[in-house]
Structure formats: structure tokens, C-alpha cells
Short mmCIF file of C-alpha atoms (C1' of nucleotides) in Angstrom, two decimals:
data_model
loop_
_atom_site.label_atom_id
_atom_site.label_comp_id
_atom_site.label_asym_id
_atom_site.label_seq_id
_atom_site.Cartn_x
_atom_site.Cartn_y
_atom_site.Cartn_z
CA UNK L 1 74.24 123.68 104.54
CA UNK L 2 75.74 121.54 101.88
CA UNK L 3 72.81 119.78 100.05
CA UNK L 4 74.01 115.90 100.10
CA UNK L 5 73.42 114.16 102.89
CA UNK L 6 77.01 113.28 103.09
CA UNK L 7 79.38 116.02 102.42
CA UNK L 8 81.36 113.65 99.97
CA UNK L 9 84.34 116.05 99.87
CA UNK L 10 87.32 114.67 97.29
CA UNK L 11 86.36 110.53 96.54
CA UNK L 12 89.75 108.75 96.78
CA UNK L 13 89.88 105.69 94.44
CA UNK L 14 89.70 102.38 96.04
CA UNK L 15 89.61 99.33 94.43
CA UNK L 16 86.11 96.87 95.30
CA UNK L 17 86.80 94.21 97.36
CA UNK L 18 86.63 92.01 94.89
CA UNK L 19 89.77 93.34 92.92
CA UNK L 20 91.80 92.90 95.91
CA UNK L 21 95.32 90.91 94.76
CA UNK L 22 96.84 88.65 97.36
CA UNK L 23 100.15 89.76 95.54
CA UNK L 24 99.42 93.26 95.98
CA UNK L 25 98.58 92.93 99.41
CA UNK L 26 101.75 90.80 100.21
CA UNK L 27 103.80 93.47 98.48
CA UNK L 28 102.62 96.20 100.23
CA UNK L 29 102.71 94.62 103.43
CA UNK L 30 106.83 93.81 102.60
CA UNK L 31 108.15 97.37 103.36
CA UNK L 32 108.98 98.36 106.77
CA UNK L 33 107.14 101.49 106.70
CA UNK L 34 103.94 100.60 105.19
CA UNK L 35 103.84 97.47 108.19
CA UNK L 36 104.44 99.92 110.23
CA UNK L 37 101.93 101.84 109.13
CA UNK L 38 99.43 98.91 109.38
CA UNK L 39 100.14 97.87 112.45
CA UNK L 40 99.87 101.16 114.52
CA UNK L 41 96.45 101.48 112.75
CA UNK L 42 95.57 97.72 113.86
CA UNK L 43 96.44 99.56 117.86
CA UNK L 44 94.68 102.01 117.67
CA UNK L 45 91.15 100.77 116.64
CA UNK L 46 89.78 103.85 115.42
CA UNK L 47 90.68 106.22 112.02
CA UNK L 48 93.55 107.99 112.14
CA UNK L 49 94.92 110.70 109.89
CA UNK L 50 98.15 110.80 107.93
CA UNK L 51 100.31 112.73 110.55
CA UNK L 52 99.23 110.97 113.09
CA UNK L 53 101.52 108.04 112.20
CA UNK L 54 105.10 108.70 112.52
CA UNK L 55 107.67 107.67 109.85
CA UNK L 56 111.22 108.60 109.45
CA UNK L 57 110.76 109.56 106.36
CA UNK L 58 109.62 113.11 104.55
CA UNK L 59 105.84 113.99 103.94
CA UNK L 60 105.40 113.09 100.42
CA UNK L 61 107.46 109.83 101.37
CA UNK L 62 104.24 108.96 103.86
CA UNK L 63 101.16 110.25 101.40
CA UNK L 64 103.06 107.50 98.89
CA UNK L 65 103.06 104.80 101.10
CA UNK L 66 99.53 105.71 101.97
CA UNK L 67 98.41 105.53 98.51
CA UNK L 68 100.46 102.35 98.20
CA UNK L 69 98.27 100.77 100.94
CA UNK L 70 95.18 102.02 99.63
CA UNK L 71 95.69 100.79 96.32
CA UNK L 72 96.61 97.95 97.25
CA UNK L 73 93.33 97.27 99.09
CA UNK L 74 94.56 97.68 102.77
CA UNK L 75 93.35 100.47 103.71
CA UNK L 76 90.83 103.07 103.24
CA UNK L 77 91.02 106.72 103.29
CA UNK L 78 88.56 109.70 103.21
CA UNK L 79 88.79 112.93 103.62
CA UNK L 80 87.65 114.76 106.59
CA UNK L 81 88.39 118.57 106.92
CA UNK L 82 91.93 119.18 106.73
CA UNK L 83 92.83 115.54 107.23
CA UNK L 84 92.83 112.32 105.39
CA UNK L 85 91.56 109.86 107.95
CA UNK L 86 92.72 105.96 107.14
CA UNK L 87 91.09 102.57 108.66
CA UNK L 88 92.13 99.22 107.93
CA UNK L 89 89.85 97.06 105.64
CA UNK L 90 89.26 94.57 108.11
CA UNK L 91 86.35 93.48 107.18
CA UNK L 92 87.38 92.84 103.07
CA UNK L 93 90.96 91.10 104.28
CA UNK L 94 89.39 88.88 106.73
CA UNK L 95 86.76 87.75 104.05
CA UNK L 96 89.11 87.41 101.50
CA UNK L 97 91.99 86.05 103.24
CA UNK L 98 90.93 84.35 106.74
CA UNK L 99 93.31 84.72 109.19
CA UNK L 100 95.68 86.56 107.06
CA UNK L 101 96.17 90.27 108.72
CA UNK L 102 96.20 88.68 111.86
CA UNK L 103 99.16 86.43 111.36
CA UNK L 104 100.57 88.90 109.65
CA UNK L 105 100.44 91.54 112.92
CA UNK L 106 101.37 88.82 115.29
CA UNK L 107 104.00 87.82 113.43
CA UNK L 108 105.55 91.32 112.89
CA UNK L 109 104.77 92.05 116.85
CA UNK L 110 106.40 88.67 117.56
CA UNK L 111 109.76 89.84 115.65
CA UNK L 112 109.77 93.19 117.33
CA UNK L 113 109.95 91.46 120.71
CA UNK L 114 112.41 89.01 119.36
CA UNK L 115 114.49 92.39 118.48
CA UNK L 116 114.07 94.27 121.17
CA UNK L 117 112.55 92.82 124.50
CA UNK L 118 110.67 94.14 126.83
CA UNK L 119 109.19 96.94 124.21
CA UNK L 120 105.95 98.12 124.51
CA UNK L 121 105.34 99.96 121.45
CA UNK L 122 106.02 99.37 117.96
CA UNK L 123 109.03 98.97 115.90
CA UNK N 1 136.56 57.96 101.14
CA UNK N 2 135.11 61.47 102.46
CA UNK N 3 136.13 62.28 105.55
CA UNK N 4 133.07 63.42 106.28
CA UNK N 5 129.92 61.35 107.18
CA UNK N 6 127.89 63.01 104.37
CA UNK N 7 129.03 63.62 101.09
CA UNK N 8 127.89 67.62 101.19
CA UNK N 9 128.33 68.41 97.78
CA UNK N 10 128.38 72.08 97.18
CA UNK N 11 126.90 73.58 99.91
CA UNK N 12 124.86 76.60 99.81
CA UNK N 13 123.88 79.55 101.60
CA UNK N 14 120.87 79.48 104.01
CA UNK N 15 119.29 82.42 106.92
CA UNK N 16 119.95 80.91 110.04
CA UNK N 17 116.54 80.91 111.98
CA UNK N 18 116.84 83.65 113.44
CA UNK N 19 117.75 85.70 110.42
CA UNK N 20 114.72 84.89 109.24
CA UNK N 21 112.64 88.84 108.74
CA UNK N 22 109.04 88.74 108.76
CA UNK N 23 109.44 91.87 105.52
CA UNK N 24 111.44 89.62 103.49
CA UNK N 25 109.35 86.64 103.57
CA UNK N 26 106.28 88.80 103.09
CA UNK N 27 108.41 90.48 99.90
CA UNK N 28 109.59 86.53 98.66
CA UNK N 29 105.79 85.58 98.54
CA UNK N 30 104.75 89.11 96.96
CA UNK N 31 105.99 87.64 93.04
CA UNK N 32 103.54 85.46 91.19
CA UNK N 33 106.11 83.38 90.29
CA UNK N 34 107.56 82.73 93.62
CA UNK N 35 104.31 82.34 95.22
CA UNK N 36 103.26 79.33 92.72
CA UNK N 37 106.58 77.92 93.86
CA UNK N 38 105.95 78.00 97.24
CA UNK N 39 102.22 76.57 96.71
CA UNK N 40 103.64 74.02 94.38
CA UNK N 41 105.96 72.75 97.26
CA UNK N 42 103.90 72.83 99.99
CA UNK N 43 101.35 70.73 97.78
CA UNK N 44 103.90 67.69 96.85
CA UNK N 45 105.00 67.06 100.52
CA UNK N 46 108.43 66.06 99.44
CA UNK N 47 111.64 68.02 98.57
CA UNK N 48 111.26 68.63 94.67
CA UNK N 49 113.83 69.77 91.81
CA UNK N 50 113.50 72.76 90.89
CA UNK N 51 112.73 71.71 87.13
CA UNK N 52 109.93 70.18 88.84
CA UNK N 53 108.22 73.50 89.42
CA UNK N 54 107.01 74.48 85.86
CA UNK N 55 107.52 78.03 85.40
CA UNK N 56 106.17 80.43 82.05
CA UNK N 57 109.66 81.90 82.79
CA UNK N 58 113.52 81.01 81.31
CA UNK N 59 115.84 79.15 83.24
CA UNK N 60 117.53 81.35 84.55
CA UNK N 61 114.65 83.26 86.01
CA UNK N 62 113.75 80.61 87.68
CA UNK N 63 116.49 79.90 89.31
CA UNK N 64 116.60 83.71 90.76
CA UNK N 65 113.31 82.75 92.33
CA UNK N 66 114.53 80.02 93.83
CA UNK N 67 117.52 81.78 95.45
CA UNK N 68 115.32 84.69 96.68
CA UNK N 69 112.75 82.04 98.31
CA UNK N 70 116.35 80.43 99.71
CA UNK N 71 117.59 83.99 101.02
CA UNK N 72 114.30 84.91 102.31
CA UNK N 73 114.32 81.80 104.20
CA UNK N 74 111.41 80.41 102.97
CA UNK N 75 112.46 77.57 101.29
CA UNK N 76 115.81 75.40 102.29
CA UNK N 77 117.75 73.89 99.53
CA UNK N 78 120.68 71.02 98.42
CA UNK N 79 122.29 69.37 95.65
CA UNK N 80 121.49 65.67 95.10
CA UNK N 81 123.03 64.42 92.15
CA UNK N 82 122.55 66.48 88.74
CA UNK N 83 119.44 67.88 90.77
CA UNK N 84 118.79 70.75 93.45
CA UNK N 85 116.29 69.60 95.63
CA UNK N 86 114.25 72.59 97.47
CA UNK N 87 111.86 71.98 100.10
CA UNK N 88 109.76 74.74 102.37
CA UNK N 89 110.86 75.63 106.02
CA UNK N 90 107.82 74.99 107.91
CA UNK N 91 109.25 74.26 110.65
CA UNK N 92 111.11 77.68 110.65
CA UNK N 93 108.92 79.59 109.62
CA UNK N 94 105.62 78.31 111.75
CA UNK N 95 108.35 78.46 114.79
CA UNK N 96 108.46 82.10 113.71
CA UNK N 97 105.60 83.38 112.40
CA UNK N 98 103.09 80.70 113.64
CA UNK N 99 100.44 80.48 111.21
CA UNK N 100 101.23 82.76 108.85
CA UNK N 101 102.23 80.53 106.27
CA UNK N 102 99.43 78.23 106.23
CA UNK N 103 97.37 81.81 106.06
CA UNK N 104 98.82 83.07 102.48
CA UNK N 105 98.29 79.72 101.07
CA UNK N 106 94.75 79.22 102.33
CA UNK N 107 94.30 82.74 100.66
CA UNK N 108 96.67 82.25 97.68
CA UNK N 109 93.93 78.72 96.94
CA UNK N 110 90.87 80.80 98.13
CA UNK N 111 91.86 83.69 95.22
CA UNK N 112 92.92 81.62 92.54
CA UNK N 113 89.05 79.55 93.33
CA UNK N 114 87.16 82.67 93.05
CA UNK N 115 89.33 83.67 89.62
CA UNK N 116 89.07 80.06 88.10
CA UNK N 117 86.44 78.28 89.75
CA UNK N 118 86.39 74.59 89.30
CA UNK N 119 90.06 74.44 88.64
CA UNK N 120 92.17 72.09 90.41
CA UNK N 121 95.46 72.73 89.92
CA UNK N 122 97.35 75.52 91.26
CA UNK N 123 97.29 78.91 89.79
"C1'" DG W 1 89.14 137.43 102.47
"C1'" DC W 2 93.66 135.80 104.64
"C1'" DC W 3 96.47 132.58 107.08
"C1'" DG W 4 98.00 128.31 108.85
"C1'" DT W 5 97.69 123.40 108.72
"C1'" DA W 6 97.41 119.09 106.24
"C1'" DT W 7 97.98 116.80 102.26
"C1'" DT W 8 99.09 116.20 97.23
"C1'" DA W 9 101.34 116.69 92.65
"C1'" DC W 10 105.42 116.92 90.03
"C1'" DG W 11 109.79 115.95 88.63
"C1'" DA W 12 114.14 113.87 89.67
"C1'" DT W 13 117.20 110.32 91.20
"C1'" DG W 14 119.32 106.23 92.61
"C1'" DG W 15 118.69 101.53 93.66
"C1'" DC W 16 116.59 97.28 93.34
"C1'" DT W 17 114.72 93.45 90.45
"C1'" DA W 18 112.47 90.50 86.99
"C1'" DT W 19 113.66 89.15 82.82
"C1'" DC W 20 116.55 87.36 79.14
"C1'" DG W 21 120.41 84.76 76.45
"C1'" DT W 22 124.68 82.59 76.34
"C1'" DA W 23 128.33 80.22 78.15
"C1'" DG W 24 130.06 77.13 81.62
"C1'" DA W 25 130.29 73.74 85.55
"C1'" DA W 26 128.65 69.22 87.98
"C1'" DG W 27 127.17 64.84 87.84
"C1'" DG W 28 124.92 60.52 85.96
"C1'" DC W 29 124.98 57.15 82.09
"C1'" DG W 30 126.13 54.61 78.21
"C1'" DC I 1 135.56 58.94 77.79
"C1'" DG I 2 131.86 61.74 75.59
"C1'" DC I 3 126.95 63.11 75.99
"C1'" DC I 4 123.00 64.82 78.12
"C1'" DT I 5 120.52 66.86 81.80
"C1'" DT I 6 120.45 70.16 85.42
"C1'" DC I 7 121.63 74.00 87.25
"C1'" DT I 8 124.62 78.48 87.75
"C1'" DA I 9 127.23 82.70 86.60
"C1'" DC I 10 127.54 86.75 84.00
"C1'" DG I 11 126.26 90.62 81.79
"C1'" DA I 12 122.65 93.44 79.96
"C1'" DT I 13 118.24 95.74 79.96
"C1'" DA I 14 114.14 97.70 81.16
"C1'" DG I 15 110.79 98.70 84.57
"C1'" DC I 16 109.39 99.62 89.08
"C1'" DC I 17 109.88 102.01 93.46
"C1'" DA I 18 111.42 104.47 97.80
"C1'" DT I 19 113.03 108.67 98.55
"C1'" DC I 20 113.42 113.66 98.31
"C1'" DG I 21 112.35 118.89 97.74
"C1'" DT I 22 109.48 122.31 96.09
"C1'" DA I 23 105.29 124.18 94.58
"C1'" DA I 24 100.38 123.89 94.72
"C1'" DT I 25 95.75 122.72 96.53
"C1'" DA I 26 91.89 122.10 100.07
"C1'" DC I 27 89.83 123.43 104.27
"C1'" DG I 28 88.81 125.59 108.80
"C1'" DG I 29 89.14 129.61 111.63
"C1'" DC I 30 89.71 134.47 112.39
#
DNA sequence: GCCGTATTACGATGGCTATCGTAGAAGGCG
DNA sequence: CGCCTTCTACGATAGCCATCGTAATACGGC
């Protein structure tokens, strides 16, 4: 057995919550992918790994946008096998900015149905 | 005289309503300098000039920041005199996006407190 | 130990964009 | 009419960034 208590694997960089930029966030909320991204992760409450989120775009397209997100404070990511696993930083948005994410999601769910109506799913 | 009722003056170039995307507003608000602008305006209550928005950048740079905030469809703007007079879309953009706006600059206020405590002033 | 799956690193590329300075247009004022 | 203030247009430049393909790395299972 591995001797930590946690097996660790890789450490990602993430930065604390208090070096979280509003700018940052706002920037990497601004491309269509990466609010994508966010929002299918806001559905489904639980982690989800890197393939599990579609994008019409190539692999190393998605691991950037990840890493965007991450950086940016939006998300977290750790390794777990084979699979990066990413969660929304709920808890450090909502401190820092109140109300923020979830204005954010209801407004981009609000302009999908203003697109197209009557969709159930994303984008 | 004008045949028209208003004089008009140049006219310029706004998003219909619903040309409004949730992205580009979220992109506008992602520059420093645009965000200050947007603060600075929803502060004063009234339409102000866009010299009255003191920016650490030329001319000219400003006034790209004011035409991406006016593409975005953030701000609305018109000529009055020697002066351009720019004023934010609330009622757009709450129509829209309901609370979003008044969520970035609750957040954009709550950052710059926790980098500057004490100050009063924007940014 | 070998293989397949999942992700990353690297290098390249084209496009967008924040910035500048200078020159010019629009309008008020003496 | 000339002047000043305000803003804009036009290049130009440098930096960032979304995208790709290929090669490499990490891990679990056989």
C-alpha cells in the first residue's frame, strides 16, 4: 500500500482563494467553450473528468481550456487514476463574489432558451 | 429647421436587445480598464463624457474601450455637443441577464475592499 | 512487463486586441 | 472667423490566445 494517507498522485497548481481575480474569472468565463464547460459541470453536481465533457474542438484544445479555468480559479482538478476529475469552486466564488456564478449560469441558460426553445440540454 | 424632431447628430452604432450575447458582455467586463468604466458609470447615476472617466491610458485607448463596452452592449452612447455622453444599459441588460450586472459590481467593490481596504473610491 | 486509455507537453500558426502617436473632424465660444 | 476642447480614424506594434497535430507521459489491467 502506498504509505500517505492520501495517494497525492501529480498536485496540479491552483491558485488560494484568496488570489482569485474577478478579471480572470470574467475572462475565462467569456469563451463559449470554457462556459460551456462550466455550466455542464454546474448540471451535473458531482466531479467529472476531462472527456466526459464534450467540445467541438481537439484534445489538447479541451486540457487548455481546462487549465484556463483552473488557473483562473474556477475550477479544481485532481488526478484520479487515468483521469483528471474537475469540480467547480463553489464554495471560493460564492464567498468571493455572492451571487456571481449563479447569475452567470442563469443568464447563459436564459440565452440558450432565447436561441433555441424548447431545449433541454445545453448549448 | 431639422426635419426631424431631434437634432440626432451623428448617430452611432448600438446591439439591438436582442443582440445582446451573454460571452461578449462577460469578455467587455473581463479588461481592467473597461470594468472601472463600467463601475465608474454605474456609480454617477447620470450619462457621463467619456473624458469624465479618468483612465491611466491615451486617448485613444480609451475611446476603444468605450466602443467595445458600446458593441458589447453594455453601455449605450450619443453625441451632445463637443461631448459623447455614455450611460450603462441596465435596463437591457437586467431584462437579459437579470442580476448579473449588479453581481460583478458587488464583486468588482467587494475585491478592490479586500485589496485596498479603507479606500473609497473605485479601483 | 505490455497494452490501451486518458491526459499533457511542445511547437506552430493565425487571429484578435490593448496600446500608442499623429492627424483630422465636430462643435462651442470669444 | 479662428481657437480650443472633445472625440475619432488610421496605421503600427507587440502580446496574448484559441486552435491544431504529433509525440510523450501516467496509470490500470491483463
Amino acid at each position: 500500500m502506498t504509505p500517505q494517507t492520501a495517494p497525492a498522485a501529480r498536485a496540479l497548481e491552483h491558485p488560494e482563494r484568496t488570489a482569485i481575480r474577478l478579471e480572470g474569472v470574467l475572462h475565462a468565463l467569456s469563451d463559449p467553450m470554457r462556459l460551456h464547460v462550466v455550466r455542464t459541470l454546474a448540471a451535473a453536481e458531482t466531479e467529472l473528468a476531462c472527456s466526459d465533457v464534450e467540445l467541438p474542438v481537439s484534445k489538447s484544445t479541451t486540457t487548455h481550456h481546462f487549465r484556463v479555468l483552473r488557473e483562473a480559479g474556477v475550477i479544481e482538478q485532481n488526478y484520479r487514476g487515468t483521469s483528471k476529475m474537475s469540480g467547480l469552486r463553489r464554495e471560493d466564488l460564492d464567498a468571493l463574489f455572492p451571487n456571481l456564478l449563479d447569475s452567470v449560469l442563469a443568464a447563459a441558460e436564459g440565452q440558450c432558451e432565447r436561441i433555441h426553445p424548447g431545449a433541454t440540454a445545453a448549448r
